[in-house]
Coordinates of C-alpha atoms in Angstrom, one line a residue:
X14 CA 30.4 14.7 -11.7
X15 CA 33.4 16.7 -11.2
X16 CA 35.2 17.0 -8.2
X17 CA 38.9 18.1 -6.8
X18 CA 40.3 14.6 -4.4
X19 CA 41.0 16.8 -2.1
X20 CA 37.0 17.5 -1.5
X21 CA 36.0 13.6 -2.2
X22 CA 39.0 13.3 0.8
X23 CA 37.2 15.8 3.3
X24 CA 33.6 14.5 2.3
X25 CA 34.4 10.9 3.7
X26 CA 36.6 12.0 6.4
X27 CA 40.0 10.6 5.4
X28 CA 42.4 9.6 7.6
X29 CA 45.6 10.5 6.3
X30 CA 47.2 13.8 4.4
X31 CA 46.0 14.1 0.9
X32 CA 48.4 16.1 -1.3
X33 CA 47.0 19.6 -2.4
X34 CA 48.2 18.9 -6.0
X35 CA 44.8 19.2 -8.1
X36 CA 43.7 15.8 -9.3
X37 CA 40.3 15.6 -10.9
X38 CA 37.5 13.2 -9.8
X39 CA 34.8 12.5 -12.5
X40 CA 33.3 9.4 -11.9
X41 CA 33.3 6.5 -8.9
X42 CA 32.8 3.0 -9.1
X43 CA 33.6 -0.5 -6.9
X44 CA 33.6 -2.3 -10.2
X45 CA 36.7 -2.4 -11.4
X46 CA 36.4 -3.3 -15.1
X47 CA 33.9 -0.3 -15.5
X48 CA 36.6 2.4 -14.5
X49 CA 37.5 5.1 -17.1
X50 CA 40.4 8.0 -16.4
X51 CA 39.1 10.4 -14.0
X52 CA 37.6 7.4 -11.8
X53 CA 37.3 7.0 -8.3
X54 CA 38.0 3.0 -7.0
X55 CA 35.9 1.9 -4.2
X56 CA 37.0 -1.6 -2.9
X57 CA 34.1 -2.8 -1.3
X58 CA 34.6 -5.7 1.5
X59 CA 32.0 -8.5 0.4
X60 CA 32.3 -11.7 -0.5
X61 CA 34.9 -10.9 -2.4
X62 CA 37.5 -7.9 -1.3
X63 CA 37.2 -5.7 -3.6
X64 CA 41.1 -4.5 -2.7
X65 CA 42.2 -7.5 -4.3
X66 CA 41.5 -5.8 -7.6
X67 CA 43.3 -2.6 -7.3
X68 CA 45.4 -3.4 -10.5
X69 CA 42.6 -3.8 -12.6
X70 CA 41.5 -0.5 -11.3
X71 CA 44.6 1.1 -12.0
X72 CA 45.0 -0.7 -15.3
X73 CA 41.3 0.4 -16.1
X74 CA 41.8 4.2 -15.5
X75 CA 41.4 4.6 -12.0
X76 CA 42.8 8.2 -11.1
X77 CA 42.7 7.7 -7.1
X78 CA 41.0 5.0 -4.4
X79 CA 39.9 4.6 -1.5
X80 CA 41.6 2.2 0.7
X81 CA 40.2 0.5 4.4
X82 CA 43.0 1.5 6.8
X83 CA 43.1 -2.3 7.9
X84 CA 44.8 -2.9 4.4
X85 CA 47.3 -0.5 4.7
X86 CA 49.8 -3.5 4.3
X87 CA 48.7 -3.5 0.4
X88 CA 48.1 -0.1 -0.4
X89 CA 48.8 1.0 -3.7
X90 CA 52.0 3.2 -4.8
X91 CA 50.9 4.2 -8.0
X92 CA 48.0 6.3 -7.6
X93 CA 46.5 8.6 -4.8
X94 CA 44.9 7.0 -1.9
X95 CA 42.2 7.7 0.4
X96 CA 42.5 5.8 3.8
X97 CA 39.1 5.3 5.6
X98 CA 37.8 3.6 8.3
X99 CA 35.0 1.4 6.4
X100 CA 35.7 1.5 2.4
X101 CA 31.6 1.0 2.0
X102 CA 30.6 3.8 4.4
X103 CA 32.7 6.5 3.0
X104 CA 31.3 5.5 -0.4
X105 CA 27.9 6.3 1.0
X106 CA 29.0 9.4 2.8
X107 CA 30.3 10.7 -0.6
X108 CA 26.9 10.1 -2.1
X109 CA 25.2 12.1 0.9
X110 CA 27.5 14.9 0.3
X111 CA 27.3 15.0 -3.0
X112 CA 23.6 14.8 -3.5
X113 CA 23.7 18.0 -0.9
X114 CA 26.1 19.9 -3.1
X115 CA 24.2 19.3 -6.4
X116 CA 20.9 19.9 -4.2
X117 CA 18.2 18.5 -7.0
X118 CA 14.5 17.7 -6.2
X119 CA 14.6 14.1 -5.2
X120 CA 11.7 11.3 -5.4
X121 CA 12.3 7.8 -3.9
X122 CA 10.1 5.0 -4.9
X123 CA 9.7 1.5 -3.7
X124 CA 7.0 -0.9 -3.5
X125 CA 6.8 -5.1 -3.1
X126 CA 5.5 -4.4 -7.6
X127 CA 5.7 -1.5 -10.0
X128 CA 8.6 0.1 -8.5
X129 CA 10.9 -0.2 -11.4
X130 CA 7.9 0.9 -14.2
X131 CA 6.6 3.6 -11.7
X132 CA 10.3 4.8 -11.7
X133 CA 10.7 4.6 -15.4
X134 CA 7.0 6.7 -15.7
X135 CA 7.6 9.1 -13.2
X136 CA 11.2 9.9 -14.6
X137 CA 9.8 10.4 -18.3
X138 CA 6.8 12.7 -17.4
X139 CA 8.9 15.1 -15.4
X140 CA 11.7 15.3 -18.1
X141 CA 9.0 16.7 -20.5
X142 CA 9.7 19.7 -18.1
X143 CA 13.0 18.9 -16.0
X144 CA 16.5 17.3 -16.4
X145 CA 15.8 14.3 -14.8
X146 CA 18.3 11.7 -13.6
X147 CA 17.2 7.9 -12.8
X148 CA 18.5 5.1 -11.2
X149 CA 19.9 2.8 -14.1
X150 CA 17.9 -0.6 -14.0
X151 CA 16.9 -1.5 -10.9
X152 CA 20.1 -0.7 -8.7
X153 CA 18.4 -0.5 -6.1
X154 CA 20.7 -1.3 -2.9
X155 CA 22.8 0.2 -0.3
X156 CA 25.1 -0.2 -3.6
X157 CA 23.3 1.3 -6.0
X158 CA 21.3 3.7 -4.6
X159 CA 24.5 5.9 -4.3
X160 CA 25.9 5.3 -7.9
X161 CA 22.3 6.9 -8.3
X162 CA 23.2 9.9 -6.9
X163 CA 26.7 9.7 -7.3
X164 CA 26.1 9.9 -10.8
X165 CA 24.2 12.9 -11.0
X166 CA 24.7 15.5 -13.7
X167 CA 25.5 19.5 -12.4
X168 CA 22.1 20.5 -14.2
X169 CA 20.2 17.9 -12.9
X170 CA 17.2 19.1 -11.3
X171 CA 15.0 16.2 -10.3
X172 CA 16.4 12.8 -9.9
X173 CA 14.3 9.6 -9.4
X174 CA 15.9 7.3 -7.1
X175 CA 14.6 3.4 -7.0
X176 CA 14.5 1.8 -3.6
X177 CA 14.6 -1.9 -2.5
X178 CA 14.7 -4.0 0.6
X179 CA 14.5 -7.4 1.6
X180 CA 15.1 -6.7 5.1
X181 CA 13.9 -4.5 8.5
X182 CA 16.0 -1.2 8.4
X183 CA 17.2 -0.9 4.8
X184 CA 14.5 1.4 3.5
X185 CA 15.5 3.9 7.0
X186 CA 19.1 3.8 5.6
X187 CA 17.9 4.3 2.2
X188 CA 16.3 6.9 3.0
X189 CA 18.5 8.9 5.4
X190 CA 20.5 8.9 2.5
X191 CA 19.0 10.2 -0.4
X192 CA 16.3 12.6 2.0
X193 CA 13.9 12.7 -0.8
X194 CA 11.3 15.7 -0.9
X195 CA 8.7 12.9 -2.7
X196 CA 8.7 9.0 -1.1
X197 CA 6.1 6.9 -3.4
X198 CA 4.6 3.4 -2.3
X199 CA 3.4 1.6 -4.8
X200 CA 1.5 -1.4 -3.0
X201 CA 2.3 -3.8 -0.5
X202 CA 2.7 -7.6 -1.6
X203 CA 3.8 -10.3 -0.2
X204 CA 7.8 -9.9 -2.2
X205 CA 10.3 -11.1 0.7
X206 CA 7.6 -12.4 3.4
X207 CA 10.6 -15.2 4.2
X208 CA 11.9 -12.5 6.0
X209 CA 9.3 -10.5 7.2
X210 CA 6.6 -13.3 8.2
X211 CA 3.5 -11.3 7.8
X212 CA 2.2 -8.3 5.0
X213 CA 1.3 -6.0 8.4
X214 CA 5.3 -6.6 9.1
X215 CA 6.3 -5.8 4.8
X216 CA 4.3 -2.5 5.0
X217 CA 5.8 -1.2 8.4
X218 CA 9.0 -2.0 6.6
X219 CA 8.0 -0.2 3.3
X220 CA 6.9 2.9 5.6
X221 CA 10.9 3.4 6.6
X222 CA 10.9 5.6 3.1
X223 CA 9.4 8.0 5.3
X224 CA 12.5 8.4 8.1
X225 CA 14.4 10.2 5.6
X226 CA 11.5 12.1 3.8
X227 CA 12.3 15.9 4.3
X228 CA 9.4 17.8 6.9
X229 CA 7.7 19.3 4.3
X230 CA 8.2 16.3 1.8
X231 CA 4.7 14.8 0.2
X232 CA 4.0 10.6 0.6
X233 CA 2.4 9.4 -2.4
X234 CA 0.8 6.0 -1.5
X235 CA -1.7 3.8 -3.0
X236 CA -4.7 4.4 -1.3
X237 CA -6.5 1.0 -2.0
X238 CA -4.4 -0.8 0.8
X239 CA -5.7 -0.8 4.0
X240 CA -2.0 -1.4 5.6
X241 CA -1.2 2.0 4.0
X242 CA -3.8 3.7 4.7
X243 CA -3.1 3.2 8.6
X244 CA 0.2 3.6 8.8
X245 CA -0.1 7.1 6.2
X246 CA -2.7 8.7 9.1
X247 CA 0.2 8.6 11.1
X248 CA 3.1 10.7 9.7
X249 CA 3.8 14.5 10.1
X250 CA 4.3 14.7 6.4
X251 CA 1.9 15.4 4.2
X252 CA 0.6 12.2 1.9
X253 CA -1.8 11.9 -1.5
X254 CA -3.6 8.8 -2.2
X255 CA -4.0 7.3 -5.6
X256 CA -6.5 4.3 -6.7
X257 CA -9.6 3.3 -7.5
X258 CA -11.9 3.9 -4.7
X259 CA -13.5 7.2 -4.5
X260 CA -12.1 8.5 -1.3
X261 CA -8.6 8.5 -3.3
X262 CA -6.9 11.9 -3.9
X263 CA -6.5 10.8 -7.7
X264 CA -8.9 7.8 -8.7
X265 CA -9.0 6.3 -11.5
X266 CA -12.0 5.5 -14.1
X267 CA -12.8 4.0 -17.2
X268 CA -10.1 1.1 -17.9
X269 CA -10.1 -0.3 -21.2
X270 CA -7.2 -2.7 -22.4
X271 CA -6.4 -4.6 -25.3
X272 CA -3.1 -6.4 -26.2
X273 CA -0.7 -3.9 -26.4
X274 CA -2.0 -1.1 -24.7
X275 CA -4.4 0.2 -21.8
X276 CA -6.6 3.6 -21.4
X277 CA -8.1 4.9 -18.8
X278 CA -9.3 8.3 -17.2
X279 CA -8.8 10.0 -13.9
X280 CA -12.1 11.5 -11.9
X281 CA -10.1 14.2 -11.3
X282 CA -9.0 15.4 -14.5
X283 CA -12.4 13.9 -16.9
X284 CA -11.3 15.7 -19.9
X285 CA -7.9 13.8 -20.4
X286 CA -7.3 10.6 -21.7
X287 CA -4.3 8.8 -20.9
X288 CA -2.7 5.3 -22.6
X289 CA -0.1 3.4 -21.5
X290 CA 1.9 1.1 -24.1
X291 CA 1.1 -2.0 -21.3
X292 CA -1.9 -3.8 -20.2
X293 CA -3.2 -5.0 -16.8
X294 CA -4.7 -2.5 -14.4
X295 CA -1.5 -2.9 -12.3
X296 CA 0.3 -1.1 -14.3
X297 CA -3.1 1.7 -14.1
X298 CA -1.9 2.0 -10.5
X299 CA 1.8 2.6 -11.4
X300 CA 0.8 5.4 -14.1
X301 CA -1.7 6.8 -11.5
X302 CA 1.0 6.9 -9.2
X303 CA 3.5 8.6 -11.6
X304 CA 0.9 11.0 -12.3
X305 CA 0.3 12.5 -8.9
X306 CA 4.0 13.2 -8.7
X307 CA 4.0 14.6 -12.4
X308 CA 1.2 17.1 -11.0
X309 CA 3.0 18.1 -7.7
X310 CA 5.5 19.1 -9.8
X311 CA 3.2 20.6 -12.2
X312 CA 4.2 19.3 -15.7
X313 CA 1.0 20.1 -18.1
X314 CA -1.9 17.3 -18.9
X315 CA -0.1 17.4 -22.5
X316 CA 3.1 16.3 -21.2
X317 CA 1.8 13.7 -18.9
X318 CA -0.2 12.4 -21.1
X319 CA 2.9 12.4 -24.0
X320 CA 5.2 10.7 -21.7
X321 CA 3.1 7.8 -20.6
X322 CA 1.8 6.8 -23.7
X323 CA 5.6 6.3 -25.7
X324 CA 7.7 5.9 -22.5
X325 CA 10.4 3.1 -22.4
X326 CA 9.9 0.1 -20.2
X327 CA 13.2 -1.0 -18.4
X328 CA 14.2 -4.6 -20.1
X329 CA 12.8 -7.8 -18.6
X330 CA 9.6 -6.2 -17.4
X331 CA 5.9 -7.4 -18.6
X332 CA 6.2 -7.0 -22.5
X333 CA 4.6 -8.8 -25.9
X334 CA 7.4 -10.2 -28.2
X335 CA 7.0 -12.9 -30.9
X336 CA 8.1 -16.4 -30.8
X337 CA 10.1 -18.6 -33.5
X338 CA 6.6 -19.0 -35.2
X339 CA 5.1 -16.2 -34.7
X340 CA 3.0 -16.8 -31.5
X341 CA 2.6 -13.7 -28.7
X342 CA 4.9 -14.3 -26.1
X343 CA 4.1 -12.2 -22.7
X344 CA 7.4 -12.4 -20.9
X345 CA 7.8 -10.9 -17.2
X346 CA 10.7 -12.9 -16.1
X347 CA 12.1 -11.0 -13.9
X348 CA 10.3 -11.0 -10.6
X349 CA 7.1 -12.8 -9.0
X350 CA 5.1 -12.8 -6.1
X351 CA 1.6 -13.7 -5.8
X352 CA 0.4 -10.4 -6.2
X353 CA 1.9 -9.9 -9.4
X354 CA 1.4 -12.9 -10.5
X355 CA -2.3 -12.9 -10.0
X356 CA -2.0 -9.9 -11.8
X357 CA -0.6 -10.7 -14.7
X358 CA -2.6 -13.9 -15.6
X359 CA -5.8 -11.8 -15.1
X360 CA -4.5 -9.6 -17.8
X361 CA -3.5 -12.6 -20.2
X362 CA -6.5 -14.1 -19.4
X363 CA -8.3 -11.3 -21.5
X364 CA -6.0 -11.4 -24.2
X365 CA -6.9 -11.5 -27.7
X366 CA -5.7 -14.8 -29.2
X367 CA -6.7 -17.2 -32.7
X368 CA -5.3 -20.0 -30.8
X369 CA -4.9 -21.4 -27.4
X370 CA -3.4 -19.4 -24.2
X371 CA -0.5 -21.1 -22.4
X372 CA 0.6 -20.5 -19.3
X373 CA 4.3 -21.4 -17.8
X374 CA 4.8 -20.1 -14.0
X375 CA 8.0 -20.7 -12.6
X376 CA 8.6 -21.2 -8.2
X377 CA 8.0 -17.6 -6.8
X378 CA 10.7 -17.1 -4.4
X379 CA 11.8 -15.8 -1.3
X380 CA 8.4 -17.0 0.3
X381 CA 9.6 -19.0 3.2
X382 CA 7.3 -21.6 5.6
X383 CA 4.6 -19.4 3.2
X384 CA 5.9 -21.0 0.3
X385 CA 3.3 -23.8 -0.4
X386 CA -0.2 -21.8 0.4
X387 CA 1.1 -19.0 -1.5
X388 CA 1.3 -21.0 -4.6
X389 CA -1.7 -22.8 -3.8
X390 CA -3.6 -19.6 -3.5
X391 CA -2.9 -18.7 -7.6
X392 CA -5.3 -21.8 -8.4
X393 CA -8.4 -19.3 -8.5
X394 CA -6.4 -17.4 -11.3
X395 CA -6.8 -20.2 -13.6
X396 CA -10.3 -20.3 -15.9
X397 CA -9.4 -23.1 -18.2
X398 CA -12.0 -21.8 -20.8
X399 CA -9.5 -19.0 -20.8
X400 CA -6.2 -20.7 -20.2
X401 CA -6.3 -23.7 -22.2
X402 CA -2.6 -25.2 -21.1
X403 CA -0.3 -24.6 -17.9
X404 CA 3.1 -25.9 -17.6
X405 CA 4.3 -25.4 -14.0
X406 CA 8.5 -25.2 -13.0
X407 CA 10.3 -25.8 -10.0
X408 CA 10.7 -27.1 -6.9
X409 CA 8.2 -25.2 -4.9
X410 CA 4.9 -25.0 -7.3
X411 CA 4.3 -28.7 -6.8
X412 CA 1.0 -27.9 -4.4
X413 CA -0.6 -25.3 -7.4
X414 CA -0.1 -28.7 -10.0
X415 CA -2.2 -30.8 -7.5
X416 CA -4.7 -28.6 -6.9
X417 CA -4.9 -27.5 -10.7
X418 CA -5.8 -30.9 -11.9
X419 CA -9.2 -30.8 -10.7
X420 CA -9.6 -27.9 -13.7
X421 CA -7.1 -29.6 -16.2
X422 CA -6.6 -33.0 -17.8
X423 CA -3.0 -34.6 -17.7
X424 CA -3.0 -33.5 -21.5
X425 CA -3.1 -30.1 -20.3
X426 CA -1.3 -29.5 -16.9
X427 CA 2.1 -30.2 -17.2
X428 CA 4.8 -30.2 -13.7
X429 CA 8.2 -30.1 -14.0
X430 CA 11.3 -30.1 -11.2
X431 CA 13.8 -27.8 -11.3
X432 CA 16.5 -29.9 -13.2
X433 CA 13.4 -30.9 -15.5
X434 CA 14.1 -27.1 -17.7
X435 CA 15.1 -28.7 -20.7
X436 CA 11.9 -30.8 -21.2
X437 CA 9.6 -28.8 -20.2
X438 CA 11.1 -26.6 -22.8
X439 CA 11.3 -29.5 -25.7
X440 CA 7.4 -30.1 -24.8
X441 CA 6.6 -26.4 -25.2
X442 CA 8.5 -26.3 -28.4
X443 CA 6.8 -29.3 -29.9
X444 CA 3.2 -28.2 -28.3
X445 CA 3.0 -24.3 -29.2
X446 CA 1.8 -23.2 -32.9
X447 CA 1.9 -20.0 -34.6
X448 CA -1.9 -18.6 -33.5
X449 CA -0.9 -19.1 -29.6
X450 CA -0.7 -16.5 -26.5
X451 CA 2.5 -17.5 -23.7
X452 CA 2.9 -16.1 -20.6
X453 CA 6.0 -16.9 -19.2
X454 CA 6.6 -15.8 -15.6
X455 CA 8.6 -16.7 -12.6
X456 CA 11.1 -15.3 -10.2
X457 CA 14.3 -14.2 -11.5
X458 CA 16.1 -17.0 -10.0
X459 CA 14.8 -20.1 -11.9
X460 CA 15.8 -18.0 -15.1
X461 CA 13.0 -18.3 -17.3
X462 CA 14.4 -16.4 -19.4
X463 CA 16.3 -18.7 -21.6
X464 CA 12.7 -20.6 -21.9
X465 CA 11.9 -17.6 -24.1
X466 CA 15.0 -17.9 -26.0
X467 CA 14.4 -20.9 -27.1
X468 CA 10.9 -19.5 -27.7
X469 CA 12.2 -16.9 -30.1
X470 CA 14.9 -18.9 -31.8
X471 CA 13.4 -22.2 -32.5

């Protein structure tokens, strides 16, 4: 970006006289160690104040700040300040106004799965045609959805904007902000119910994308939920329905999958075939789903077809590595929910494999009073012909381990609390041999991942 700090000073509505001597704004962050020259400080008022770091902003590069006129008493000396009423606010003012003067294309996605990999899709099938910017990992939040836009190149034409929420409201704010000409749904799930109580309550809340979808913006939505499908009758926009009924707009056909990849055909277009360097028909939906935006926007067959089947999967998503020994390890630890988590053990469940199939599920969080029957209701996932061992971790998965040894001996259902990480990892270690299949999956929070460390280093 490039802008004069006299602009970024009208654009958030200062409140005091900003010199008219030209200084040059390139970038803007609130994290202070990730400043360069040319940057724009935002202190942020969270837990911590992010005012309290001004000299590590000014030490880092900062050219100017913003400042929250209630700290006036600490405002720095040494570089041009912005006073504004709410330091956070004006940050996403600036975004607003900046995304208007740029003025590229923009689609919003979120989803309770996929929206990160339907992000990642939809971003590398329309840069076969556009210049594409993305939200970086999955900054996703009233924090990073403007370092989204506020990070926009001049040139950029289409830029793919990643939504979360765990709350009522934030998807409206979300999207008042970014105004995308393209909202995408991938699927409700059950991701947050703590706070929402019920799946009717998550998809009301998914449907905010909409409040800030311009009047001649498109919905895409997957077309195999019958929350959606309600709510999508009900919009002035116009909407396109992916999935695998017939009634969809684009419905898919023909899934075949094997370890490392999955094909699969669209009704509507018989004479492609598209692959996807993943497996599980979840992520069928999420390609399907990338693909109606990539023909709205009319990049080619070729070029879709191209993007998906080499495309880069953002870290920590559902991938095959190798353990220390050489066994397949299928890590996803970075979210879980039931839905995904049924989803993924269906797909490792078909898996090719010499050896056995082992299964570790961490606690999914963020379930609430749900908590119990929601793990409960993954015992149907488990074929023990198919999944020969299951190692079970946390606090909250206790009610799946009961009800799974009615399928499993105690030689092959393993339980383990929270604080118990260290030997369910020594027993994995000692059980696992070189011709095996792992899935490791849990919620980001009980940090699987340095499970398949250990995996890969010992």
């Amino acid at each position: 970006m490039k802008m004069q700090l006299t602009e970024v000073a009208g654009a958030v509505g200062a409140k005091n006289e900003i010199s008219d001597e030209p200084v040059d704004i390139s970038s803007v962050s609130f994290d202070s160690r990730q400043l360069t020259t040319g940057s724009l400080f935002v202190p942020i008022v969270a837990e911590n104040d992010g005012h309290d770091y001004i000299q590590s902003a000014i030490d880092n590069g900062a050219t100017a700040t913003l400042w929250d006129i209630n700290h006036q008493e600490t405002m720095p000396t040494k570089i041009p300040v912005i006073l504004v009423d709410d330091t956070l606010k004006a940050y996403q003012d600036l975004a607003k106004y900046y995304l208007n003067k740029i003025n590229p294309k923009v689609v919003a996605v979120t989803g309770s799965n996929g929206k990160t990999t339907t992000k990642d899709m939809i971003t590398e099938i329309l840069s076969q045609q556009y210049n594409v910017c993305k939200t970086e990992a999955n900054f996703n939040n009233h924090l990073g959805v403007p370092m989204t836009l506020l990070s926009i190149e001049p040139n950029t034409e289409i830029v793919v904007v990643e939504m979360g929420m765990d709350h009522p409201g934030e998807l409206d704010f979300l999207s008042r902000i970014a105004q995308p000409d393209v909202a995408v749904i991938t699927m409700i799930g059950e991701a947050h119910i703590e706070f929402f109580g019920t799946r009717d309550k998550i998809a009301d809340a998914k449907m905010e994308i909409v409040n800030g979808l311009k009047e001649d913006g498109l919905l895409v939505y997957n077309a195999d939920e019958p929350l959606l499908r309600e709510r999508v009758a009900t919009i002035k926009q116009r909407s396109f329905g992916f999935g695998h009924g017939e009634s969809s707009d684009l419905s898919v056909s023909n899934v075949v999958g094997n370890q490392v990849m999955t094909s699969f055909k669209v009704r509507e277009m018989p004479d492609v075939n598209f692959t996807i360097p993943m497996i599980g028909t979840y992520n069928v939906d999420n390609a399907m789903a990338a693909i109606s935006v990539g023909r709205h926007y009319r990049v080619s067959s070729d070029n879709i077809v191209k993007a998906l089947s080499d495309f880069d999967l953002t870290k920590n998503r559902t991938e095959w590595l190798k353990g220390h020994l050489g066994e397949a390890i299928l890590s996803d630890v970075y979210n879980s929910n039931p839905t995904a988590a049924k989803a993924v053990i269906k797909a490792f469940s078909n898996s090719d494999v010499e050896g056995n199939r082992i299964v570790v599920l961490g606690d999914m969080l963020e379930l609430g009073d749900q908590s119990s029957d929601m793990h409960l209701s993954l015992a149907d996932s488990f074929d023990n012909q198919k999944i020969q061992s299951v190692y079970l971790y946390g606090d909250q998965i206790d009610s799946l381990a009961t009800s799974l040894k009615s399928k499993y001996d105690d030689k092959h259902i393993h339980y383990y609390r929270l604080d118990q990480k260290e030997a369910m990892t020594q027993d994995l270690l000692e059980a696992r041999t070189k011709n095996d299949a792992i899935l490791i999956k849990g919620s980001h929070g009980v940090h699987l991942e340095t499970v398949l460390s250990d995996l890969q280093s010992h």
